[in-house]
Short mmCIF file of C-alpha atoms in Angstrom, two decimals:
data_model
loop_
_atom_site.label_atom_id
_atom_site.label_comp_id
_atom_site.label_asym_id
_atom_site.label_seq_id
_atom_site.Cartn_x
_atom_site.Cartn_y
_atom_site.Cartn_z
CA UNK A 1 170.76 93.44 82.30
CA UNK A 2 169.35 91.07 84.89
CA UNK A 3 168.59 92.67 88.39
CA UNK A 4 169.10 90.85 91.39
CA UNK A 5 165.66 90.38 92.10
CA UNK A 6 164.94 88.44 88.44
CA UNK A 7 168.41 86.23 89.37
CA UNK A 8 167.02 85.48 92.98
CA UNK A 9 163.62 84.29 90.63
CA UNK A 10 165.81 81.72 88.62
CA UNK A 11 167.09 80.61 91.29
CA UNK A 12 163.39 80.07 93.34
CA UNK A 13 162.48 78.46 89.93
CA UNK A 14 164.74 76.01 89.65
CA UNK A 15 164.23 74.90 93.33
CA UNK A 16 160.48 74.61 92.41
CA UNK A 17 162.06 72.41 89.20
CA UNK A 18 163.73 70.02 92.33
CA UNK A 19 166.99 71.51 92.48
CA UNK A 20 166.98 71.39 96.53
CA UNK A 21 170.32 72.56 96.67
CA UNK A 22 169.96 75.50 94.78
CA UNK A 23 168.19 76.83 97.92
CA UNK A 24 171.06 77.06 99.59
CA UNK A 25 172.20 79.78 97.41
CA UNK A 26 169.21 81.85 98.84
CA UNK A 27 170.03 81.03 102.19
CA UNK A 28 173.64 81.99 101.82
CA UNK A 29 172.75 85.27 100.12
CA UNK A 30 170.29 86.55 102.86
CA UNK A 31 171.06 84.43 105.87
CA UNK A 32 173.05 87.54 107.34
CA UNK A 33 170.90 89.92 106.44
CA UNK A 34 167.18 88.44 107.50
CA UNK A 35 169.62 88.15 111.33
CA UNK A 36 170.42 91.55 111.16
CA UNK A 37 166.51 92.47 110.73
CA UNK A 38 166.08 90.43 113.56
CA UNK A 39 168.44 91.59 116.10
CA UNK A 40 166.20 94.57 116.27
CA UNK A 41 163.28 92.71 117.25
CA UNK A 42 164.49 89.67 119.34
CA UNK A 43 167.09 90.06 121.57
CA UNK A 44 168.57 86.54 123.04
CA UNK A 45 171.08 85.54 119.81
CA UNK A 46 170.40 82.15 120.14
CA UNK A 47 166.27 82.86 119.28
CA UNK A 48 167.69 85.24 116.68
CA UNK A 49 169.19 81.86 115.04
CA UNK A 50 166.33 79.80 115.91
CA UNK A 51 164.34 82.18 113.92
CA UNK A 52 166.31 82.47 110.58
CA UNK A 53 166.51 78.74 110.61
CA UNK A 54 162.43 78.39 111.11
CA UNK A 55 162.20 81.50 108.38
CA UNK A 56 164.47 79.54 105.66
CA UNK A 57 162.78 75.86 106.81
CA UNK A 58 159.20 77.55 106.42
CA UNK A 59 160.47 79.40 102.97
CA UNK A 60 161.63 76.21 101.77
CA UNK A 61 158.43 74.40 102.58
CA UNK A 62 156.24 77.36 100.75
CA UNK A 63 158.73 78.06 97.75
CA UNK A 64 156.17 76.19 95.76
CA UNK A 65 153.16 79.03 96.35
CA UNK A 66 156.18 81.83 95.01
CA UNK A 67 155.13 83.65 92.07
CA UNK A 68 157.70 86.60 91.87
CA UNK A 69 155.23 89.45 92.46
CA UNK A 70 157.55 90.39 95.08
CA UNK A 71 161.16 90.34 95.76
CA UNK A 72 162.62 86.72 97.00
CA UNK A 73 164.32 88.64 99.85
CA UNK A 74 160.65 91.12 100.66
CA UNK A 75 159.18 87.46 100.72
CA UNK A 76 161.90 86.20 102.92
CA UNK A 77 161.38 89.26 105.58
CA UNK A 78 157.59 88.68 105.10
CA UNK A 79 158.19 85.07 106.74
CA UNK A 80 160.85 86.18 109.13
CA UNK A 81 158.95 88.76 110.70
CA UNK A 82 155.69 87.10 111.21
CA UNK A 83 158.08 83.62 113.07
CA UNK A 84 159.64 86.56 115.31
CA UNK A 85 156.17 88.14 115.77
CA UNK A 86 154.70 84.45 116.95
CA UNK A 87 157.75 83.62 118.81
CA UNK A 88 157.78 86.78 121.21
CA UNK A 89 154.39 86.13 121.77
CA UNK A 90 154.95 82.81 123.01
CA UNK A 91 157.43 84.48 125.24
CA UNK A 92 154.81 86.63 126.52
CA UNK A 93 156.25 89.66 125.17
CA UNK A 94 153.53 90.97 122.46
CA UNK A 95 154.85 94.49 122.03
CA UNK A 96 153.11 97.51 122.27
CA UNK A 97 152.00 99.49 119.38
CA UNK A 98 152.21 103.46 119.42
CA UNK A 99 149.50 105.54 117.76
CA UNK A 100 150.15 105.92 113.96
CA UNK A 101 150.83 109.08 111.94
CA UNK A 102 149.61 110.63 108.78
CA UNK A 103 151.75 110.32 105.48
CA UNK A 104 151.61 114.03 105.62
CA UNK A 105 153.22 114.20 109.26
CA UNK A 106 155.88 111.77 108.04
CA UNK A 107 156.56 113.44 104.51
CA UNK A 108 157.53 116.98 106.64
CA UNK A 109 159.69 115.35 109.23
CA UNK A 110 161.83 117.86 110.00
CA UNK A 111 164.56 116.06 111.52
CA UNK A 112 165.27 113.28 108.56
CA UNK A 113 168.61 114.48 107.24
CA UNK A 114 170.02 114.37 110.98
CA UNK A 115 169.61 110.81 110.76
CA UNK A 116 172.09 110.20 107.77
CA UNK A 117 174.65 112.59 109.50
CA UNK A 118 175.18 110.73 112.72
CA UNK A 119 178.48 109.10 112.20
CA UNK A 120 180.07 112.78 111.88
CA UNK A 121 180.10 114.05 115.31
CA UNK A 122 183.48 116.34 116.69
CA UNK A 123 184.63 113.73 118.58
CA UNK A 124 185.10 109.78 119.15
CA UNK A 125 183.34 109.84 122.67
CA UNK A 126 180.52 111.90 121.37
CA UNK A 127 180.54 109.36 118.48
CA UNK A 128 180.00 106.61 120.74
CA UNK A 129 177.37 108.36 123.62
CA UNK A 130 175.46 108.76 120.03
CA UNK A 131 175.93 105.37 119.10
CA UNK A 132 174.77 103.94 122.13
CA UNK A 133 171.76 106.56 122.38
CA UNK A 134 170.41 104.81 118.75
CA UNK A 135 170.57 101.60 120.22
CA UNK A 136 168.48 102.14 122.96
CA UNK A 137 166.42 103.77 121.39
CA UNK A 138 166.27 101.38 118.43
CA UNK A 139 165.90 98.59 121.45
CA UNK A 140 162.77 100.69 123.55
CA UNK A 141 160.93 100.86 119.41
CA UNK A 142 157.62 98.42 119.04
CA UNK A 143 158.61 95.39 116.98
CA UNK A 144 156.85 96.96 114.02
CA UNK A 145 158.55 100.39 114.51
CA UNK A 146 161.81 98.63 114.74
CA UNK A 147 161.41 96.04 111.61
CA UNK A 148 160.43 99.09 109.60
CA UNK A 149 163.25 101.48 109.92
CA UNK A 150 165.79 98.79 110.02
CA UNK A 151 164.78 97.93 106.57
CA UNK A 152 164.36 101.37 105.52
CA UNK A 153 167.85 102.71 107.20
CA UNK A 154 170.17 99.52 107.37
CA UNK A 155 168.63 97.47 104.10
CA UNK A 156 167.74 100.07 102.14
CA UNK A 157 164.46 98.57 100.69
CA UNK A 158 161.62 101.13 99.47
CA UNK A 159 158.26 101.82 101.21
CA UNK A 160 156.96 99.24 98.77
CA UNK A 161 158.98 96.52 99.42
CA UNK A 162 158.30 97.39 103.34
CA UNK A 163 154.85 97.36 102.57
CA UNK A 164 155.42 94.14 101.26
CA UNK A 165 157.20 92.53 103.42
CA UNK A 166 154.87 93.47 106.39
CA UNK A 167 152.17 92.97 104.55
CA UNK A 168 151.09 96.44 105.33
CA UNK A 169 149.39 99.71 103.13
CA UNK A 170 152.65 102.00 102.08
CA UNK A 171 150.76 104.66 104.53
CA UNK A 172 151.50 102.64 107.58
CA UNK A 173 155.07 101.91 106.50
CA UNK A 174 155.31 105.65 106.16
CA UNK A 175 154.08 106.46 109.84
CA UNK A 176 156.05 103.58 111.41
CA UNK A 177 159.31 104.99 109.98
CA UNK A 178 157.90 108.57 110.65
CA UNK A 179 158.01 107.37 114.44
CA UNK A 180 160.68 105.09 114.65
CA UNK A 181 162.73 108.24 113.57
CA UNK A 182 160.55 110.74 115.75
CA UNK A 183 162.04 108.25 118.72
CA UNK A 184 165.53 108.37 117.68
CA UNK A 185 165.73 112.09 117.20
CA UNK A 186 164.36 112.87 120.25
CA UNK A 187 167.50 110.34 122.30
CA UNK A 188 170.47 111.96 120.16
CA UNK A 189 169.11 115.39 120.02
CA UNK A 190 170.41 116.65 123.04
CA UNK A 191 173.98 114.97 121.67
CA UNK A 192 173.47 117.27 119.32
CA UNK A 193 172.82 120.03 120.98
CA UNK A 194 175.14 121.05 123.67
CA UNK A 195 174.61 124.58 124.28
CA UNK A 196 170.85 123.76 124.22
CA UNK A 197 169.78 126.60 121.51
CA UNK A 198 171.39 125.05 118.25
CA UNK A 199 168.96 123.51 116.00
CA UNK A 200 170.59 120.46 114.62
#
């Protein structure tokens, strides 16, 4: 049984074979999801779009170096990334980065289930006063914080494939998440809390 990953490869391999329009089948297939990554790290839409179409132009133009040691789409977020990373510092707006953790600290994270249990609150307005906490805090993240757990949470690629994609050791991946999650716990916590003693 073919996985995705070895159907995305045909695909790359018949667009290095000249089949130009076969790329569009890749660009259809991840065009949402390479936005969605990057709605956590650039925030004007229309630079959001600028960026997926410079992401799919500059995968098209390297498609030819592609040897399927990764995942098409860890490629793809590879590129993506690194065009949102160059255009927000044309903009001025290099991010800052936060000091990193040890796998260790990130492995006994205490508050990692809370995270998957969020959309359960009592009631619709708590719901919401969550939601909106998860954003901001999601929007106040470092780009690399950000890119990381997005993949990790709302893809659902591995620590390798994050690795991969921002062409980073599995350790870092692990202390970027570690914080990214630190960052959000800390904003819905008191959501979760209301008498103040309850540990959630």
């Amino acid at each position: 049984m073919s996985t995705e990953r070895d159907e995305d490869y045909l695909i790359v391999q018949r667009v290095q074979a000249g089949d130009k329009k076969a790329f569009n089948l890749l660009v259809s297939k991840y065009h949402r999801r390479v936005g969605r990554l990057l709605t956590r790290m650039v925030k004007n839409p229309e630079d959001i779009e600028e960026v997926v179409q410079e992401t799919f132009i500059k995968a098209y133009r390297a498609i030819g170096n592609f040897r399927g040691e990764s995942a098409f789409y860890t490629w793809v977020y590879r590129i993506a990334i690194n065009t949102a990373k160059n255009l927000l510092v044309n903009q001025g707006k290099r991010p800052t980065t936060l000091k990193e953790v040890g796998d260790e600290d990130s492995e006994t994270f205490e508050d990692n289930a809370a995270l998957s249990n969020i959309d359960t609150p009592e009631s619709l307005f708590q719901t919401k006063q969550i939601g909106e906490a998860v954003n901001e805090a999601m929007a106040a993240l470092p780009e690399e914080l950000r890119a990381a757990i997005v993949m990790r949470e709302i893809d659902g690629l591995s620590y390798e494939e994050i690795a991969q994609a921002m062409d980073c050791p599995i350790g870092t991946v692990r202390s970027r998440i570690f914080r990214a999650r630190e960052a959000v716990a800390a904003k819905i916590k008191p959501l979760l809390e209301p008498t103040g003693g309850k540990r959630w």
